[in-house]
Coordinates of C-alpha atoms in Angstrom, one line a residue:
M1 CA 27.7 17.5 21.0
A2 CA 28.6 14.9 23.8
D3 CA 26.4 11.9 24.3
R4 CA 25.7 10.1 27.6
T5 CA 28.6 7.7 26.9
G6 CA 31.1 10.5 26.7
G7 CA 31.4 10.2 22.9
F8 CA 30.5 12.8 20.4
T9 CA 27.6 12.9 17.9
G10 CA 28.6 14.7 14.8
P11 CA 26.3 16.5 12.3
E12 CA 26.6 13.5 9.9
V13 CA 25.2 11.1 12.5
V14 CA 22.3 13.5 13.2
L15 CA 21.5 13.9 9.5
N16 CA 21.6 10.2 8.9
A17 CA 19.2 9.6 11.7
L18 CA 16.5 11.7 10.0
P19 CA 13.8 9.8 8.1
H20 CA 13.6 12.6 5.4
A21 CA 16.0 13.1 2.5
V22 CA 18.5 15.9 3.0
I23 CA 21.0 17.2 0.4
T24 CA 23.3 20.1 0.2
V25 CA 23.5 21.9 -3.1
G26 CA 26.4 24.1 -4.0
G27 CA 26.2 27.5 -5.8
D28 CA 26.9 25.9 -9.2
G29 CA 24.2 23.3 -8.7
D30 CA 26.5 20.4 -7.7
I31 CA 25.4 18.1 -4.9
L32 CA 27.9 18.4 -2.1
D33 CA 26.5 16.1 0.5
A34 CA 23.5 13.8 1.2
N35 CA 22.2 11.7 4.1
V36 CA 21.1 8.0 4.0
A37 CA 17.5 8.9 3.5
A38 CA 18.4 10.9 0.3
E39 CA 20.3 7.8 -1.0
A40 CA 17.1 5.8 -0.6
F41 CA 14.9 8.5 -2.0
F42 CA 16.9 8.9 -5.3
H43 CA 18.1 5.2 -5.4
V44 CA 21.7 6.4 -5.7
S45 CA 24.6 6.1 -3.3
K46 CA 26.2 9.2 -1.8
P47 CA 29.4 9.0 -3.9
M48 CA 27.3 8.8 -7.0
L49 CA 25.1 11.7 -5.9
R50 CA 28.2 13.9 -5.4
R51 CA 29.0 13.3 -9.1
H52 CA 25.7 14.9 -10.2
R53 CA 24.1 18.2 -10.3
L54 CA 20.6 18.7 -8.9
S55 CA 19.3 19.3 -12.4
D56 CA 20.5 15.8 -13.4
L57 CA 18.2 14.2 -10.8
V58 CA 15.0 16.1 -11.6
P59 CA 13.3 16.9 -14.9
F60 CA 13.8 20.2 -16.7
G61 CA 11.5 22.9 -15.2
S62 CA 11.0 21.0 -11.9
P63 CA 9.6 23.1 -9.1
L64 CA 12.5 22.1 -6.9
L65 CA 15.0 23.9 -9.2
S66 CA 13.0 27.2 -9.0
L67 CA 12.7 26.9 -5.2
V68 CA 16.5 26.5 -4.9
E69 CA 17.1 29.5 -7.1
D70 CA 14.6 31.6 -5.1
V71 CA 16.4 30.8 -1.8
R72 CA 19.7 31.8 -3.4
V73 CA 18.3 35.2 -4.5
R74 CA 16.3 36.0 -1.3
R75 CA 18.8 34.4 1.2
S76 CA 15.8 33.2 3.3
P77 CA 14.2 29.8 3.8
V78 CA 11.3 28.7 1.6
A79 CA 8.8 25.9 2.2
E80 CA 6.5 24.4 -0.5
Y81 CA 3.9 21.8 0.3
R82 CA 2.4 18.9 -1.7
V83 CA 4.7 19.4 -4.7
D84 CA 4.6 16.8 -7.5
L85 CA 8.3 15.9 -7.8
G86 CA 8.9 13.6 -10.7
T87 CA 12.4 12.1 -11.0
P88 CA 13.6 9.7 -13.7
R89 CA 14.7 7.2 -11.1
T90 CA 11.8 7.3 -8.6
G91 CA 8.8 8.2 -10.7
E92 CA 6.1 10.5 -9.5
R93 CA 6.1 11.5 -5.9
V94 CA 4.3 14.1 -3.8
V95 CA 6.6 15.8 -1.3
D96 CA 6.9 18.8 1.0
I97 CA 10.1 20.7 0.2
Y98 CA 12.1 22.8 2.6
V99 CA 15.0 24.9 1.3
S100 CA 17.3 27.0 3.5
P101 CA 20.5 29.0 2.7
M102 CA 23.8 28.1 4.3
P103 CA 25.1 31.2 6.0
E104 CA 28.7 29.9 6.1
D105 CA 28.7 29.1 2.4
P106 CA 27.0 31.8 0.3
G107 CA 25.2 30.3 -2.7
S108 CA 24.9 26.8 -1.2
V109 CA 21.5 25.6 0.2
V110 CA 20.2 22.7 2.2
V111 CA 17.2 20.9 0.7
M112 CA 14.9 18.6 2.8
L113 CA 12.3 16.4 1.0
Q114 CA 9.5 15.0 3.1
E115 CA 7.5 12.4 1.2
R116 CA 3.8 13.1 1.6
T117 CA 2.7 9.5 0.9
I118 CA 3.8 8.5 4.3
A119 CA 1.6 11.0 6.1
D120 CA -1.2 10.4 3.6
K121 CA -1.0 6.6 4.3
M122 CA -1.7 7.2 7.9
D123 CA -4.7 9.4 7.1
R124 CA -6.1 7.0 4.5
Q125 CA -5.6 4.0 6.8
L126 CA -7.8 5.6 9.4
T127 CA -10.4 6.2 6.7
H128 CA -10.1 2.5 5.6
R129 CA -10.7 1.3 9.1
G130 CA -13.7 3.5 9.5
A131 CA -15.1 2.2 6.2
A132 CA -14.5 -1.4 7.4
R133 CA -16.4 -0.6 10.6
S134 CA -19.3 0.7 8.6
V135 CA -19.4 -2.5 6.6
T136 CA -19.3 -4.5 9.8
A137 CA -22.5 -2.9 11.0
L138 CA -24.1 -3.3 7.6
A139 CA -23.0 -6.9 7.3
A140 CA -24.6 -7.8 10.6
M141 CA -27.9 -6.2 9.6
L142 CA -27.9 -7.8 6.2
A143 CA -27.3 -11.3 7.6
H144 CA -30.4 -11.0 9.7
E145 CA -32.7 -8.9 7.5
I146 CA -31.9 -10.3 4.0
K147 CA -30.7 -14.0 4.3
N148 CA -33.8 -15.2 6.1
P149 CA -36.3 -13.7 3.6
L150 CA -34.1 -15.0 0.8
S151 CA -34.4 -18.6 2.0
G152 CA -38.2 -18.2 1.8
I153 CA -38.1 -16.8 -1.7
R154 CA -35.8 -19.6 -2.9
G155 CA -38.0 -22.2 -1.3
A156 CA -41.1 -20.8 -2.9
A157 CA -39.3 -20.7 -6.3
Q158 CA -38.4 -24.3 -6.0
L159 CA -42.0 -25.3 -5.2
L160 CA -43.2 -23.3 -8.2
E161 CA -40.6 -25.0 -10.4
Q162 CA -42.4 -28.3 -9.8
S163 CA -45.8 -27.1 -11.1
V164 CA -45.0 -24.6 -13.9
E165 CA -44.7 -25.5 -17.5
D166 CA -41.3 -26.2 -19.1
Q167 CA -41.1 -22.7 -20.8
D168 CA -41.5 -21.0 -17.4
R169 CA -38.9 -23.1 -15.5
A170 CA -36.2 -20.8 -16.7
L171 CA -37.8 -18.0 -14.7
T172 CA -38.0 -20.0 -11.5
R173 CA -34.4 -21.1 -12.0
L174 CA -33.4 -17.4 -12.5
I175 CA -35.1 -16.6 -9.1
C176 CA -33.1 -19.4 -7.4
D177 CA -29.8 -18.3 -9.0
E178 CA -30.2 -14.7 -8.1
A179 CA -31.2 -15.6 -4.5
D180 CA -28.0 -17.7 -4.3
R181 CA -25.9 -14.8 -5.7
I182 CA -27.2 -12.4 -3.1
V183 CA -26.6 -14.9 -0.3
K184 CA -23.0 -15.3 -1.5
L185 CA -22.5 -11.5 -1.4
V186 CA -23.9 -11.3 2.1
D187 CA -21.6 -14.2 3.2
R188 CA -18.6 -12.3 1.9
M189 CA -19.7 -9.2 3.8
E190 CA -20.2 -11.2 7.0
V191 CA -16.4 -11.6 7.1
F192 CA -16.2 -8.0 8.1
A193 CA -18.5 -8.6 11.1
D194 CA -16.3 -11.5 12.4
E195 CA -14.6 -9.9 15.5
R196 CA -13.4 -13.2 17.0
P197 CA -9.7 -13.4 18.0
V198 CA -7.6 -15.3 15.5
D199 CA -4.6 -17.4 16.2
R200 CA -1.4 -15.6 15.4
E201 CA 2.2 -16.9 15.2
P202 CA 5.5 -15.9 13.6
V203 CA 4.9 -16.2 9.9
N204 CA 7.6 -16.3 7.1
I205 CA 6.2 -13.9 4.6
H206 CA 8.2 -15.4 1.8
A207 CA 6.5 -18.7 2.3
V208 CA 3.2 -16.9 2.1
L209 CA 4.2 -15.2 -1.2
E210 CA 5.5 -18.4 -2.7
H211 CA 2.2 -20.2 -1.8
V212 CA 0.2 -17.4 -3.4
K213 CA 2.4 -17.5 -6.5
R214 CA 1.9 -21.2 -6.9
L215 CA -1.9 -20.7 -6.7
A216 CA -1.7 -17.9 -9.3
V217 CA 0.5 -19.7 -11.9
S218 CA -1.7 -22.8 -11.8
G219 CA -4.9 -20.8 -12.3
F220 CA -5.7 -17.1 -13.1
G221 CA -2.1 -16.0 -13.6
R222 CA -0.9 -18.8 -15.9
N223 CA -0.3 -16.2 -18.7
I224 CA 1.7 -13.8 -16.5
R225 CA 5.4 -13.7 -15.7
F226 CA 6.2 -13.4 -12.0
V227 CA 9.4 -11.7 -10.8
E228 CA 10.5 -12.0 -7.1
E229 CA 12.9 -9.6 -5.4
Y230 CA 13.1 -10.8 -1.8
D231 CA 15.2 -9.7 1.2
P232 CA 16.1 -13.1 2.8
S233 CA 17.1 -11.4 6.0
L234 CA 13.6 -10.2 6.9
P235 CA 12.3 -11.2 10.4
P236 CA 8.9 -12.9 10.7
V237 CA 5.6 -11.2 10.9
L238 CA 3.2 -11.9 13.8
G239 CA 0.1 -12.8 12.0
N240 CA -2.4 -15.4 10.8
R241 CA -1.0 -17.3 7.9
D242 CA -4.4 -18.0 6.3
Q243 CA -5.4 -14.4 6.5
L244 CA -2.1 -13.2 5.1
I245 CA -2.5 -15.6 2.2
Q246 CA -5.9 -14.2 1.6
V247 CA -4.5 -10.6 1.5
F248 CA -1.8 -11.3 -1.0
L249 CA -4.0 -13.7 -3.1
N250 CA -6.5 -10.9 -3.4
L251 CA -3.8 -8.4 -4.4
V252 CA -2.2 -10.8 -6.9
K253 CA -5.6 -11.7 -8.4
N254 CA -6.4 -8.0 -8.6
A255 CA -3.1 -7.4 -10.5
A256 CA -3.7 -10.3 -12.9
E257 CA -7.2 -9.0 -13.7
A258 CA -5.8 -5.5 -14.3
I259 CA -3.3 -6.9 -16.8
G260 CA -6.0 -9.0 -18.5
P261 CA -6.0 -12.4 -20.1
E262 CA -5.0 -11.2 -23.6
A263 CA -1.8 -9.4 -22.5
T264 CA 1.4 -11.0 -23.9
D265 CA 3.8 -9.1 -21.7
G266 CA 2.0 -9.2 -18.4
E267 CA 4.3 -9.1 -15.4
I268 CA 3.7 -9.1 -11.6
Q269 CA 6.6 -8.3 -9.3
L270 CA 6.6 -9.6 -5.7
T271 CA 9.1 -7.7 -3.5
T272 CA 10.0 -7.6 0.2
A273 CA 12.3 -5.0 1.9
F274 CA 13.2 -3.4 5.2
R275 CA 12.3 0.3 5.2
P276 CA 13.0 1.9 8.6
G277 CA 11.4 5.3 9.5
V278 CA 7.7 4.7 9.1
R279 CA 5.8 4.8 12.4
L280 CA 2.0 4.6 13.0
T281 CA 0.1 5.8 16.1
V282 CA -2.3 3.2 17.3
P283 CA -5.8 4.6 17.4
G284 CA -7.1 5.3 20.9
T285 CA -3.6 5.2 22.5
Q286 CA -0.4 7.2 22.5
T287 CA 1.6 4.1 21.4
R288 CA 3.6 4.4 18.2
I289 CA 4.8 1.2 16.4
G290 CA 7.3 0.9 13.6
L291 CA 6.2 -0.5 10.3
P292 CA 9.6 -1.3 8.7
L293 CA 8.5 -4.5 6.8
E294 CA 7.5 -3.6 3.2
F295 CA 5.8 -6.1 0.9
C296 CA 4.8 -5.0 -2.6
V297 CA 2.7 -6.4 -5.4
R298 CA 3.5 -4.5 -8.6
D299 CA 1.9 -5.0 -12.1
N300 CA 2.4 -3.5 -15.5
G301 CA -1.3 -3.1 -16.2
P302 CA -3.1 0.1 -17.4
G303 CA -3.3 1.5 -13.8
V304 CA -6.1 2.8 -11.6
P305 CA -8.1 5.8 -12.7
S306 CA -7.0 8.9 -10.7
D307 CA -10.5 9.7 -9.5
L308 CA -10.9 6.2 -8.1
L309 CA -7.5 5.9 -6.4
P310 CA -8.4 7.7 -3.1
H311 CA -11.5 5.4 -2.6
L312 CA -9.9 2.2 -3.8
F313 CA -10.1 0.5 -0.4
D314 CA -13.7 1.6 0.3
P315 CA -16.4 -1.1 0.2
F316 CA -18.3 -1.5 -3.1
V317 CA -15.7 0.5 -5.1
T318 CA -14.6 -1.4 -8.2
T319 CA -13.8 -1.1 -11.9
K320 CA -14.9 -4.6 -12.7
P321 CA -18.3 -5.0 -14.4
T322 CA -19.1 -8.1 -12.3
G323 CA -17.0 -7.2 -9.2
T324 CA -18.5 -6.6 -5.7
G325 CA -15.9 -4.1 -4.5
L326 CA -15.2 -6.0 -1.3
G327 CA -11.9 -7.6 -2.1
L328 CA -9.6 -4.6 -1.4
A329 CA -11.8 -3.5 1.5
L330 CA -11.2 -6.9 3.1
V331 CA -7.5 -6.5 2.4
A332 CA -7.5 -3.2 4.3
K333 CA -9.3 -4.7 7.2
I334 CA -7.0 -7.7 7.6
V335 CA -3.9 -5.6 7.2
G336 CA -5.3 -3.1 9.8
D337 CA -6.1 -5.9 12.2
H338 CA -2.4 -7.0 11.9
G339 CA -1.3 -3.5 12.9
G340 CA -0.2 -2.5 9.4
I341 CA -1.2 -0.2 6.5
V342 CA -1.8 -0.8 2.8
E343 CA -1.5 1.8 0.1
C344 CA -1.7 1.9 -3.7
D345 CA 0.5 4.0 -6.0
S346 CA -0.6 3.9 -9.6
Q347 CA 0.5 5.1 -13.0
P348 CA 0.2 3.5 -16.4
R349 CA 2.2 0.2 -16.5
R350 CA 3.3 0.6 -12.9
T351 CA 0.7 0.0 -10.2
T352 CA 2.1 -0.9 -6.8
F353 CA 0.1 -2.2 -3.8
R354 CA 2.4 -1.7 -0.8
V355 CA 1.8 -3.4 2.6
L356 CA 3.7 -2.1 5.6
M357 CA 3.8 -4.3 8.7
P358 CA 5.5 -4.3 12.1
I359 CA 8.3 -6.7 13.1
Y360 CA 7.6 -9.8 15.3
T361 CA 9.7 -9.1 18.4
G362 CA 8.6 -12.1 20.5
G363 CA 5.5 -10.4 21.9
R364 CA 2.1 -9.3 20.5
P365 CA 2.2 -5.7 19.2
A366 CA -0.4 -3.3 20.6
A367 CA -2.3 -3.1 17.3
A368 CA -2.6 -6.8 17.1
R369 CA -4.0 -7.4 20.5
R370 CA -7.8 -7.9 21.1

C-alpha cells in the first residue's frame, strides 16, 4: 500500500499502529507474531513471545484457549465481550476478544485483545464528573442553609456554658464541637463549588510526587516503604502545582490508611510512564485529546471491596469509620478539571490508582480551558 510520500506501508506497520494487542497463533499453539501493543499487554518482547505457546501466557482453562479452538474447528470468526482474562504477568484484566482464522494458513488464527478498562474509564469518568456537579450544587446550598444557623447554635451554646453548672458544661462543649465538625465538613464540600479559574503552568510531575513522598514519610507514612519507578523523559503537565499535590497526597494518604499503621511490610509504589493510545472525547465537543501520561499510586493493602469499587469516586462513599467520603471525589474533580481521568484497579495486596493526563504542548488543552 503506497503512502503519500511514495513509500510503502507494510502490514507490520499497520499492526503496530493499532492500540490493541494482536497476536498470531499457529496450529500447534505457538505464537508466530505479535504487534507492539501485544508486547505491552503481556509485558514481554516479541522475540520472547515467539518462544512461547499461547497456553504459556494464560492460565489452564482460560476462555481465550477455548475461543481459539472453536475458531479452528468452525473456520469462522468469533467475538466474546467482557471476558475475565487473567495472566500470570498482567493480573486480572477484562477484555473483548476477537479471533479470526487465517485463510492462507489453515490452523492458524489471529487474536485481538481490546482491554475494556480503557472504555470503562471513559464511561466512569463522565459519571464522576456528574457526581462532582451534584456535589457542587449541594455544597452551595449547604454553605447558605447550614453554616449560618450553625453559627447561631454555637453562639447560644457558648452563652449557656457561662451559666450552667460544671457537670453540664460537657454538654455545651459537645454542642460546640459538633457544630465545628459540621462547619469543617461543609467547608470541604465548598471546594467543589469553587469554579474560579486557577493559574496553570508546566509542572514537573516528579517534583510533585517527591514533595508528596516527603510529606508522607515525615507523617502518616513513616512506617511504609516507598518505591519509585519514574520515566525521567516525561514531558511536563499543564496544571496547578498545589492542586496536583492535593491529588497525589490524597491518593498516597488513602493508600497508607488502607495498609494500616500495624503493617510491617507496607509498601507504596509511585510510578510514571508514557502510554500512547488512550484518547478521551471532551464533553460537549468533538475534540479528542490524548492522555499518554500515566501516574500510578500502588499499595499492597487488603484491596477495595468489589461492591464498592464502581462507586469509589462518588461523594460520601468510604470504608473508613470516621471518613467523609469526599477525598476521592475531590481527586476525580481536580483530575477532570485538568483534562484527565482517574481509575482504580484493585485486588488483594495490589490496589492501583491510575491517573492519565494530557501532555503540555505549549498551549492550553481544550479540557483545561475555562
